[in-house]
Backbone as a printed PyTorch tensor [residue, N CA C, xyz], in Angstrom:
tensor([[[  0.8170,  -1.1910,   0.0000],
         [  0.0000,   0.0000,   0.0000],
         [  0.8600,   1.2540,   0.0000]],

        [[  1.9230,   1.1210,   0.4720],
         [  3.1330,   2.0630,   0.5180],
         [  3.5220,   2.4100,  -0.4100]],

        [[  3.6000,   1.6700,  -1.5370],
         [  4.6650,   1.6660,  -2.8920],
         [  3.3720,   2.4550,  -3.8830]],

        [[  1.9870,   1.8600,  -3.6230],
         [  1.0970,   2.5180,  -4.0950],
         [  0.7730,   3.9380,  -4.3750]],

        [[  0.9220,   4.2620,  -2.8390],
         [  0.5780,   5.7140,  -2.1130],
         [  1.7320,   6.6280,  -3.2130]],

        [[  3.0240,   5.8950,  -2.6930],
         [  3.8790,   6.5150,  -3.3330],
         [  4.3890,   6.6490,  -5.0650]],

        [[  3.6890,   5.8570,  -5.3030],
         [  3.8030,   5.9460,  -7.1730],
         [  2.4850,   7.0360,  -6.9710]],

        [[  1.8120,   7.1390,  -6.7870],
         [  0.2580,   8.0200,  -7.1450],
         [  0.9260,   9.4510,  -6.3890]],

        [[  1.8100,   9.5570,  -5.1670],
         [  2.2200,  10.7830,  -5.0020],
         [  3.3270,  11.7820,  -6.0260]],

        [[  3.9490,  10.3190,  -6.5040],
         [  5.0910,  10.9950,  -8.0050],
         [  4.1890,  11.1100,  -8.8170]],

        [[  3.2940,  10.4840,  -8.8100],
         [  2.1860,  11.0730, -10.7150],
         [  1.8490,  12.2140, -10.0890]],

        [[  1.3820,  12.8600,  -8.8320],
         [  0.6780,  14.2060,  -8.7000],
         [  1.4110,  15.2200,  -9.0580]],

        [[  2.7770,  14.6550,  -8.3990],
         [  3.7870,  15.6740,  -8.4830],
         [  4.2930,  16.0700,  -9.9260]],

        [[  5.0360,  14.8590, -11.0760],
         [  4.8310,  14.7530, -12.0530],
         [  3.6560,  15.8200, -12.5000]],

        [[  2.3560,  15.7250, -12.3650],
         [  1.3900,  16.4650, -13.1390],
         [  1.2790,  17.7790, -12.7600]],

        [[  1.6810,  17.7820, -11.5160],
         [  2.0440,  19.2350, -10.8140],
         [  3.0980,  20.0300, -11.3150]],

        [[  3.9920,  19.4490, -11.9750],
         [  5.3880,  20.2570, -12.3680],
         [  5.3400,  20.6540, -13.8790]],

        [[  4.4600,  19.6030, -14.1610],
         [  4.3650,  19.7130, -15.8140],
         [  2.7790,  21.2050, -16.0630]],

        [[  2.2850,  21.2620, -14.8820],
         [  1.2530,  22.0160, -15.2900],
         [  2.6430,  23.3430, -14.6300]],

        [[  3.0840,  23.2420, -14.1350],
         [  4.0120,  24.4340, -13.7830],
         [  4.3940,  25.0430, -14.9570]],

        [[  5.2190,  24.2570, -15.7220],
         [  6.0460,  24.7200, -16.7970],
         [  5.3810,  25.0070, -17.7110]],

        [[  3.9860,  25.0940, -17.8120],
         [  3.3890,  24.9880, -18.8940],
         [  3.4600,  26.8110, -19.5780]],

        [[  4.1120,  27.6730, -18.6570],
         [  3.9760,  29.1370, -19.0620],
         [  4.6170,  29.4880, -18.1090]],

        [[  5.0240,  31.1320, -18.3270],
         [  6.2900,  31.5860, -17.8390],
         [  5.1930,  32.2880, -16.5200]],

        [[  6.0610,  32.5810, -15.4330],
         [  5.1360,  33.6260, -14.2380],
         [  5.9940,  34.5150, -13.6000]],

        [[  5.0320,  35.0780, -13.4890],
         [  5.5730,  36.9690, -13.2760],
         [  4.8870,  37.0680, -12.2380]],

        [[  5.5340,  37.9210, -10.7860],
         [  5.2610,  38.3670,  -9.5800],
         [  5.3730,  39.7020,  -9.7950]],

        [[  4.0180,  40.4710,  -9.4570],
         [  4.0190,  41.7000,  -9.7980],
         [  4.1880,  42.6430,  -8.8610]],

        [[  5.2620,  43.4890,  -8.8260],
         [  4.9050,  44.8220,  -8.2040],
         [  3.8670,  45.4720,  -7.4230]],

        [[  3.4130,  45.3420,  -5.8410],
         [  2.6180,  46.0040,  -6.0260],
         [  2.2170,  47.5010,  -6.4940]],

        [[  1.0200,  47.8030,  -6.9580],
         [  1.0130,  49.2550,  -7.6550],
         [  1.9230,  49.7840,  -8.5910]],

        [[  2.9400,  49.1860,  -9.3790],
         [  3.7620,  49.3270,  -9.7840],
         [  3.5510,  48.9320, -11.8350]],

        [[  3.9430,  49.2980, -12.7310],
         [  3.8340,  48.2560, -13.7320],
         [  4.9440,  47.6010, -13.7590]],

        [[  5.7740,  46.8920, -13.1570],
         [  6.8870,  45.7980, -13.4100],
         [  6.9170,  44.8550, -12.3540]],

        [[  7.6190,  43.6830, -12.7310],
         [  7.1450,  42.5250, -12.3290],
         [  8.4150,  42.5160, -11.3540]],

        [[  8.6420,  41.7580, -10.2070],
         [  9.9050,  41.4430,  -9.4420],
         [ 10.5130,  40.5690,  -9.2190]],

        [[  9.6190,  39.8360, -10.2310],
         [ 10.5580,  38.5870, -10.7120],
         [  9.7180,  37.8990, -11.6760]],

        [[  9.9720,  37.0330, -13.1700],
         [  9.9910,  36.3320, -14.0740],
         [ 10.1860,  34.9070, -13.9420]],

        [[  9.6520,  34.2330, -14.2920],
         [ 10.0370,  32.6340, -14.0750],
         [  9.6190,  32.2480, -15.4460]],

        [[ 10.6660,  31.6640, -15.8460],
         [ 10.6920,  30.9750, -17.2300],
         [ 11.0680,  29.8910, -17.2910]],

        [[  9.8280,  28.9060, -18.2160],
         [ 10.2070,  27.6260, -17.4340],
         [ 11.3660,  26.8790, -18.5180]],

        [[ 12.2760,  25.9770, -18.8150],
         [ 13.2130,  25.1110, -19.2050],
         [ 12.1040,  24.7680, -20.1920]],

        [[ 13.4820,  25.2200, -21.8090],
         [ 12.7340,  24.7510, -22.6830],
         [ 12.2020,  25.8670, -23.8630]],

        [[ 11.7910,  27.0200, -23.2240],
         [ 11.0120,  28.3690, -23.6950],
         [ 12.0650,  28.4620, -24.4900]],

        [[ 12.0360,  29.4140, -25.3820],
         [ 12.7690,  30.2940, -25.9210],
         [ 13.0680,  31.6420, -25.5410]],

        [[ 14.3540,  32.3710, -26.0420],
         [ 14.7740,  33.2580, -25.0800],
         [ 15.4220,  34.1160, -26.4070]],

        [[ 14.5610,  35.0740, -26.7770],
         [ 15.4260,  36.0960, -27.3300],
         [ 15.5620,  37.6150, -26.5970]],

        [[ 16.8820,  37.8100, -26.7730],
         [ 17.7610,  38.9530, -27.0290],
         [ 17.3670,  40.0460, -27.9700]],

        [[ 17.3650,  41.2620, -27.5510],
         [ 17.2150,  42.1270, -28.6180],
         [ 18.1920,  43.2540, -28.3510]],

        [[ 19.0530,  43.4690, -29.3470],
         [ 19.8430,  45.0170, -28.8120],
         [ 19.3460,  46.0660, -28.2780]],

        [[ 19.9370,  46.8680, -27.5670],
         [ 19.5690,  48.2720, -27.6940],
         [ 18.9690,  49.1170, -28.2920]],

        [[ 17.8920,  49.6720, -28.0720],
         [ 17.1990,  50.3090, -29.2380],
         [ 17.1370,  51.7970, -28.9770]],

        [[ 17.3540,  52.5670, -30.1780],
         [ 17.5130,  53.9930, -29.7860],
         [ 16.1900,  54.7760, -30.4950]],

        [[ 15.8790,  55.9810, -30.1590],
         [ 14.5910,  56.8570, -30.7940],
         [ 15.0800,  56.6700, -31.8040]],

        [[ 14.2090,  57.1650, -33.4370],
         [ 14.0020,  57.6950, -34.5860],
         [ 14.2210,  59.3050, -34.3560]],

        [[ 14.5130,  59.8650, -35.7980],
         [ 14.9780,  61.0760, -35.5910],
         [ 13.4200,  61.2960, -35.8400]],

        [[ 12.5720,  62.2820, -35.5090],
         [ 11.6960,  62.6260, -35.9110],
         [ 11.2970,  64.1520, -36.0770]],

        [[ 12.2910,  64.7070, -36.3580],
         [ 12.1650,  66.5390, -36.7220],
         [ 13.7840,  66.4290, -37.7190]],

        [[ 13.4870,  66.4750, -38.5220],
         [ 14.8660,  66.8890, -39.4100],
         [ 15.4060,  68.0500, -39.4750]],

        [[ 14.7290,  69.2140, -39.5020],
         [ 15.0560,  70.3870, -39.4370],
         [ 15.3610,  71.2610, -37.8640]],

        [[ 15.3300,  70.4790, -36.6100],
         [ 15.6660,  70.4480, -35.7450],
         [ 17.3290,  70.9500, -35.5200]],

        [[ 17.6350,  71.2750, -34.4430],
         [ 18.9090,  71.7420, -33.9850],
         [ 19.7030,  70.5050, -34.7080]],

        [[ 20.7810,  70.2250, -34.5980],
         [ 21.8250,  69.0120, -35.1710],
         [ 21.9570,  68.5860, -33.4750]],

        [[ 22.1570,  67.6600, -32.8670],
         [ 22.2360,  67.0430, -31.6220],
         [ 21.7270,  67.6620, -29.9680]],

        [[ 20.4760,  68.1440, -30.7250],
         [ 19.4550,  68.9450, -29.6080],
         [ 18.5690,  67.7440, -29.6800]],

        [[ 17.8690,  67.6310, -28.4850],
         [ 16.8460,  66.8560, -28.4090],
         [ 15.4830,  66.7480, -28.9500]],

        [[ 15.3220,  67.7760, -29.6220],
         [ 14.2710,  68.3850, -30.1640],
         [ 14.3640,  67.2330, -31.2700]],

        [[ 15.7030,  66.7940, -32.0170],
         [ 15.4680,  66.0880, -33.2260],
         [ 14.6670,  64.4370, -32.6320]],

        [[ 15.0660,  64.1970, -31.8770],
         [ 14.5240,  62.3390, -31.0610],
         [ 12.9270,  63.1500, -30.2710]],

        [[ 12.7940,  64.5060, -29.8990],
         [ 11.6730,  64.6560, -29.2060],
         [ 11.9780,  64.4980, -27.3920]],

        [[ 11.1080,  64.9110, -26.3070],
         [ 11.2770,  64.6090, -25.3520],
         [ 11.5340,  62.8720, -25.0590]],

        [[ 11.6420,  62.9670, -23.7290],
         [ 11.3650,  61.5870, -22.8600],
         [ 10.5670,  60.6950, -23.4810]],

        [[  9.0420,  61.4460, -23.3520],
         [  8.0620,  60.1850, -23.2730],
         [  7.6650,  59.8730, -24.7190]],

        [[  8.1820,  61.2730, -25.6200],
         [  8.1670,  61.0090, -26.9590],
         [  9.3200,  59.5870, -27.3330]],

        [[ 10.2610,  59.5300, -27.0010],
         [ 11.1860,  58.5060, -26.8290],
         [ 11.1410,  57.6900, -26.9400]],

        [[ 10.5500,  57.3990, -25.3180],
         [ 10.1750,  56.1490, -24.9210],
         [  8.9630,  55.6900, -25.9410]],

        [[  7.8780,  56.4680, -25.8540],
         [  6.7250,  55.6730, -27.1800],
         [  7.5710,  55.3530, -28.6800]],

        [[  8.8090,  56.0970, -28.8240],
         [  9.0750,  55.8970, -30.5190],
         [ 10.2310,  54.7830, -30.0820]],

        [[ 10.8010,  53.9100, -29.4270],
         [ 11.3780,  52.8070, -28.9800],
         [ 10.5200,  51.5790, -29.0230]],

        [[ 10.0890,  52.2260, -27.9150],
         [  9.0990,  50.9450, -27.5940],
         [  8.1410,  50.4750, -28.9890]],

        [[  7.8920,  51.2880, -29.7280],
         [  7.2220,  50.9260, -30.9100],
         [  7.9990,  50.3550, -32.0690]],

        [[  9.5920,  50.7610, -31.9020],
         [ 10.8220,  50.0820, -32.7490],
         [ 10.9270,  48.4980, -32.3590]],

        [[ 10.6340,  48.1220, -30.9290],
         [ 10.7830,  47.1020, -30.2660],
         [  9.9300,  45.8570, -30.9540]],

        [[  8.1950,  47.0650, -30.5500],
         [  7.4310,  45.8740, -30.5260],
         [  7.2760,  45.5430, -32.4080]],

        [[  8.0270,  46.3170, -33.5340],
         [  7.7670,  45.9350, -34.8390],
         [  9.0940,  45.0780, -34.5880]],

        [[  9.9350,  44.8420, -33.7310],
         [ 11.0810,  43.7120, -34.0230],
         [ 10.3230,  42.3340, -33.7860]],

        [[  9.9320,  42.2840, -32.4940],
         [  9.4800,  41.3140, -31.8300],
         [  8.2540,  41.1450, -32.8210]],

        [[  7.3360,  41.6090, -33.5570],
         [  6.1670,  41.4860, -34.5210],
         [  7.2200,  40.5880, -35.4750]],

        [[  8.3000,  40.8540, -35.9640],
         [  9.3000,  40.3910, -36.9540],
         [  9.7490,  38.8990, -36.4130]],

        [[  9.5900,  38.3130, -35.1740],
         [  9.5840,  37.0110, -34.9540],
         [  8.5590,  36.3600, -34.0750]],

        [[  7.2650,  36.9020, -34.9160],
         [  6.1710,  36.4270, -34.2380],
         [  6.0040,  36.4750, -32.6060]],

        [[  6.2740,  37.3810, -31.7760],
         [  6.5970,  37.4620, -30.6350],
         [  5.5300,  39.1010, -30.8530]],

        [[  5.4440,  39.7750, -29.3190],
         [  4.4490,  40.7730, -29.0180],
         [  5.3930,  41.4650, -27.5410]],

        [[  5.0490,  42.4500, -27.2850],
         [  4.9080,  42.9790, -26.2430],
         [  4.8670,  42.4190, -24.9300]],

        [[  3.9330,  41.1620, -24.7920],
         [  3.2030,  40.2410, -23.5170],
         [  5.2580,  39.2560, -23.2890]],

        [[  5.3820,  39.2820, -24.2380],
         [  6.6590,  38.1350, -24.6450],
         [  7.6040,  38.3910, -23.7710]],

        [[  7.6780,  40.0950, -23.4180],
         [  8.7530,  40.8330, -22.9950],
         [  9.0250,  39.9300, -21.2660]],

        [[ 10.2530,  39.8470, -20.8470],
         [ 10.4010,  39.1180, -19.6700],
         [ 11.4080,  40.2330, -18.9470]],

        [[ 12.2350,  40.9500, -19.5180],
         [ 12.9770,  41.7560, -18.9020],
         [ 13.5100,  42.9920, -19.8460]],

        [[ 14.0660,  43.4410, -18.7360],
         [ 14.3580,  45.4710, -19.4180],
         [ 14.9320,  46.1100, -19.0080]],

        [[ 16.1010,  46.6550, -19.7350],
         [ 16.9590,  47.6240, -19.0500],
         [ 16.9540,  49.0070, -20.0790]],

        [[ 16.3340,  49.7750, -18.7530],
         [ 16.1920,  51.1770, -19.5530],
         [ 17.2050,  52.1160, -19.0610]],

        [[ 17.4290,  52.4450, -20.1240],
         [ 19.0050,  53.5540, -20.2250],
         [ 18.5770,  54.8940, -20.2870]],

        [[ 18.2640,  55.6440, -19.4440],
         [ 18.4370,  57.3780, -19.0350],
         [ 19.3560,  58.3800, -19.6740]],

        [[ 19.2560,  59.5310, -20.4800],
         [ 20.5370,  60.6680, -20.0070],
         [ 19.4250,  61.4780, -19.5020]],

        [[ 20.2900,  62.5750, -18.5930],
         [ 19.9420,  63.5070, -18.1960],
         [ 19.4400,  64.8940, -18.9470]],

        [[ 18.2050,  64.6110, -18.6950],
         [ 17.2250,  65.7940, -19.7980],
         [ 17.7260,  67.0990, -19.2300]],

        [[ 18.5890,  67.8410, -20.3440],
         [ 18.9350,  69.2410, -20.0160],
         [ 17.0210,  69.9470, -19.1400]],

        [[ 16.1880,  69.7180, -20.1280],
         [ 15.3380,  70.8140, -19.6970],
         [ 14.8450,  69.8350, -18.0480]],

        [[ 15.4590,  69.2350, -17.5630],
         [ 14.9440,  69.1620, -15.9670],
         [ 16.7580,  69.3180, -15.2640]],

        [[ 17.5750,  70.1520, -15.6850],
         [ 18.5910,  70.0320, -15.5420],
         [ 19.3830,  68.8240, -14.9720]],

        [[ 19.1950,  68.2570, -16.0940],
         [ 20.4450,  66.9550, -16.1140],
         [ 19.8660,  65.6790, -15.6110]],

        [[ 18.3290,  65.6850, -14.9070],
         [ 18.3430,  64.8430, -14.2440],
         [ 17.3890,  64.1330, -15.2270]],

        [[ 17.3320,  62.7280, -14.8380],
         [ 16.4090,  61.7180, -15.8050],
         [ 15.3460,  62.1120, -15.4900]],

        [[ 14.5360,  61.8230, -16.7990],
         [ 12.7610,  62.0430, -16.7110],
         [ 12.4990,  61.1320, -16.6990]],

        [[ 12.3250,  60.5420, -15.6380],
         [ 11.5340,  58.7200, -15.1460],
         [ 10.2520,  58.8170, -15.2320]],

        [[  9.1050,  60.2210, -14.9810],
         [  7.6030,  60.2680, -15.1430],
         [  7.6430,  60.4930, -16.5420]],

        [[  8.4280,  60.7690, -17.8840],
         [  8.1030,  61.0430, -18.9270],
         [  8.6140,  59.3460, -19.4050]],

        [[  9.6110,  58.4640, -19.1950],
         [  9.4160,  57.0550, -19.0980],
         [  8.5160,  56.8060, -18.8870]],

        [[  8.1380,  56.4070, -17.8190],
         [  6.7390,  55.8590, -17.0170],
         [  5.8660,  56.0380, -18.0410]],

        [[  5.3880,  57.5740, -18.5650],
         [  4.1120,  57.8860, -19.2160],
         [  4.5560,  56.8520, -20.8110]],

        [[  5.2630,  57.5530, -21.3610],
         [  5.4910,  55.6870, -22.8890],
         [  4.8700,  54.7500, -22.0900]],

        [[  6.1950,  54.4490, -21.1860],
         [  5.7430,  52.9910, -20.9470],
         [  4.7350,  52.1130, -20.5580]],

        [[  3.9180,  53.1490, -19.7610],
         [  2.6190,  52.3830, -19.2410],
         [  1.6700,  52.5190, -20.4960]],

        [[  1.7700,  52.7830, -21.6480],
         [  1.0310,  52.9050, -23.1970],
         [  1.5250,  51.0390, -23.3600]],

        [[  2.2770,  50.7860, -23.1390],
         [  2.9390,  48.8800, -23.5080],
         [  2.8920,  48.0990, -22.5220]],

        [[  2.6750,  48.3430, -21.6270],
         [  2.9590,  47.2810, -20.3330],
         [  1.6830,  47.7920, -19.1150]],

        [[  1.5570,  46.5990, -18.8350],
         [  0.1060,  46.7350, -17.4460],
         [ -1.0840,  47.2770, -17.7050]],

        [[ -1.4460,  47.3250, -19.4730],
         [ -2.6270,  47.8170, -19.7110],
         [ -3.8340,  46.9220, -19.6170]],

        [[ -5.0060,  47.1460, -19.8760],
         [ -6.0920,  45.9930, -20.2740],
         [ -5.7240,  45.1290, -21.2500]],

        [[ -5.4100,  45.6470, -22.4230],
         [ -4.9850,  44.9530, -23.5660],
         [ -3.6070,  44.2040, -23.2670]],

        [[ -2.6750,  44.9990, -22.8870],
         [ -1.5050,  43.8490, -22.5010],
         [ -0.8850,  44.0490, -20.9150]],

        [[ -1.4880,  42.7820, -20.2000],
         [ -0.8480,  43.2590, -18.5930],
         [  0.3240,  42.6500, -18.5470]],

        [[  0.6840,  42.0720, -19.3550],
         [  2.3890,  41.4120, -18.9180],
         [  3.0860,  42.8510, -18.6760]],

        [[  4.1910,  41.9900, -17.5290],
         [  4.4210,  43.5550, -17.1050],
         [  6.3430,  42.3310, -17.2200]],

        [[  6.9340,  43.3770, -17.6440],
         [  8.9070,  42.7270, -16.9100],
         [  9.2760,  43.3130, -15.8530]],

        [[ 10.4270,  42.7940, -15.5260],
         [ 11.2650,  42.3480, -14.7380],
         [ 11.7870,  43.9510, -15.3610]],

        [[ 12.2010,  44.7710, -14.4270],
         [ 12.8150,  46.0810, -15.1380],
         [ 13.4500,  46.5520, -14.4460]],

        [[ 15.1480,  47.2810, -14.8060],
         [ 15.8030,  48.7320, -14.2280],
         [ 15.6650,  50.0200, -14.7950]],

        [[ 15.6240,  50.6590, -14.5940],
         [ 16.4920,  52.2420, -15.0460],
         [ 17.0120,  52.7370, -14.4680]],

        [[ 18.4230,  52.7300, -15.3230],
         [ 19.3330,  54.1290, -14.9160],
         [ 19.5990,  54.8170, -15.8650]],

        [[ 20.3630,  55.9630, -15.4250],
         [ 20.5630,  57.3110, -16.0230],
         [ 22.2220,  57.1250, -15.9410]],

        [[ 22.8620,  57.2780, -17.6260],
         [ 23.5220,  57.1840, -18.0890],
         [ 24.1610,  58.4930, -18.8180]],

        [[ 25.6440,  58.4570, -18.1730],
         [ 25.9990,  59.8330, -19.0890],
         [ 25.7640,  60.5000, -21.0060]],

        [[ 25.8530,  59.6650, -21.4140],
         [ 25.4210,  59.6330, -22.8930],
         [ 24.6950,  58.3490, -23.8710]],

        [[ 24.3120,  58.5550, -24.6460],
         [ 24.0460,  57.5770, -25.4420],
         [ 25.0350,  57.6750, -26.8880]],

        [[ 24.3950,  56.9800, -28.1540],
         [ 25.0070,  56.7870, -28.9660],
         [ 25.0570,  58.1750, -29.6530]],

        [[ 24.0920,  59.1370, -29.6970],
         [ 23.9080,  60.1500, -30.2870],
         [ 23.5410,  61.4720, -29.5710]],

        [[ 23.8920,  62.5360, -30.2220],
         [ 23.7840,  63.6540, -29.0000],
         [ 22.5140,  63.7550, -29.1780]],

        [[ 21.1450,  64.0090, -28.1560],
         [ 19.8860,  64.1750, -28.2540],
         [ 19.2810,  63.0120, -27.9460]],

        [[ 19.5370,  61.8400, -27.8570],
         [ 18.9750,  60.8810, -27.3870],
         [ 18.9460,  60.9600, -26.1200]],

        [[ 18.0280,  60.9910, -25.4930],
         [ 17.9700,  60.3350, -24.1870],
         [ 17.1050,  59.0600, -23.5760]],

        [[ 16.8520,  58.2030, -24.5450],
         [ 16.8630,  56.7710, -24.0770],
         [ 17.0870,  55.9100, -25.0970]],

        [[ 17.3770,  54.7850, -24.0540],
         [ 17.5840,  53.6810, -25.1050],
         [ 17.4520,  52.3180, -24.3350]],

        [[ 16.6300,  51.4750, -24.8360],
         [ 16.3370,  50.2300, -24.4200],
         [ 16.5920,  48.8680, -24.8400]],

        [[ 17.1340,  47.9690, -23.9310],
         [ 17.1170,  46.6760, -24.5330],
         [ 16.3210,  45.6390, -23.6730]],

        [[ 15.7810,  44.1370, -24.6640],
         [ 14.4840,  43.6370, -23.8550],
         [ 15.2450,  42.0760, -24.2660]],

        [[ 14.8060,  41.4630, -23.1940],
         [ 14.5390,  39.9300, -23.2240],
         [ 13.4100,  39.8090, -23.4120]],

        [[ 12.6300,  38.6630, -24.5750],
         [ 11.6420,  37.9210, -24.7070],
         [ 12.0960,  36.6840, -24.6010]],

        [[ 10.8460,  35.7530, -24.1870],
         [ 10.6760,  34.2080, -24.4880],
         [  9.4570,  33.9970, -23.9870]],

        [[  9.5110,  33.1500, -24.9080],
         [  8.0000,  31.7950, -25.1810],
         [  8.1170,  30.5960, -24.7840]],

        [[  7.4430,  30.4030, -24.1250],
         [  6.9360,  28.9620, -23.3870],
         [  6.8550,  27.9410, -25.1340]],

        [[  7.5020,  26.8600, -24.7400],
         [  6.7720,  26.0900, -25.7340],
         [  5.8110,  24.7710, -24.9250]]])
């Protein structure tokens, strides 16, 4: 009756681990949109995406004024929208996203210091909405420069998919 008990306690467990892995889980922040931790189960897929920087979007703009990339949250929405047409490019979305490191410079017009509420405002347009609540695993810091004068952000994301 022993050996019984105990084969029927490895099938629960067995069915217990396999319903585990069946999708990735995210512990959320309270009040927050980011998650404080990701669990991805063995097996998923795991892409990498570089760094992604704004679009110029004023041509006739100063030459390495910010005015040419736009503010913060202009930024952050014209990234995050570079992102999610990559991730569209391998059948992957927004929800996919598992982690994030967001890169800051210091916005002359708040003298020098990062605009984390003009972040925030992009970002909560992609993450923790009705339409998509997956939320990542996320930092930001504020970084002396980027690749170009006028940029002030730039992001790179982990995705993966459960298979």
């Amino acid at each position: 009756m022993k050996r019984i008990g105990a084969i029927i306690g490895f099938g629960l467990a067995m069915l217990a681990g396999s319903a585990q892995a069946e999708g990735i889980k995210r512990t959320d922040v309270p009040n927050f949109p980011i998650a404080s931790a990701v669990i991805v189960p063995a097996g998923s897929d795991l892409i990498f995406l570089s760094g992604t920087v704004p679009p110029v979007i004023d041509k006739e703009a100063p030459k390495g004024s910010t005015q040419v990339y736009g503010n913060t949250e202009t930024q952050t929405v014209n990234v995050l929208t570079r992102i999610q047409e990559t991730l569209a490019a391998h059948d992957l979305s927004m929800g996919d996203v598992i982690q994030m490191t967001v890169f800051l410079v210091g916005d002359p017009a708040k003298e020098g210091m990062m605009d984390f509420g003009g972040m925030m405002a992009g970002y909560t347009k992609f993450f923790g909405t009705p339409e998509q609540p997956n939320k990542p695993a996320r930092s930001t810091v504020q970084v002396a420069s980027l690749a170009g004068p006028g940029m002030l952000v730039e992001i790179e994301v982990v995705a993966a998919k459960a298979k």
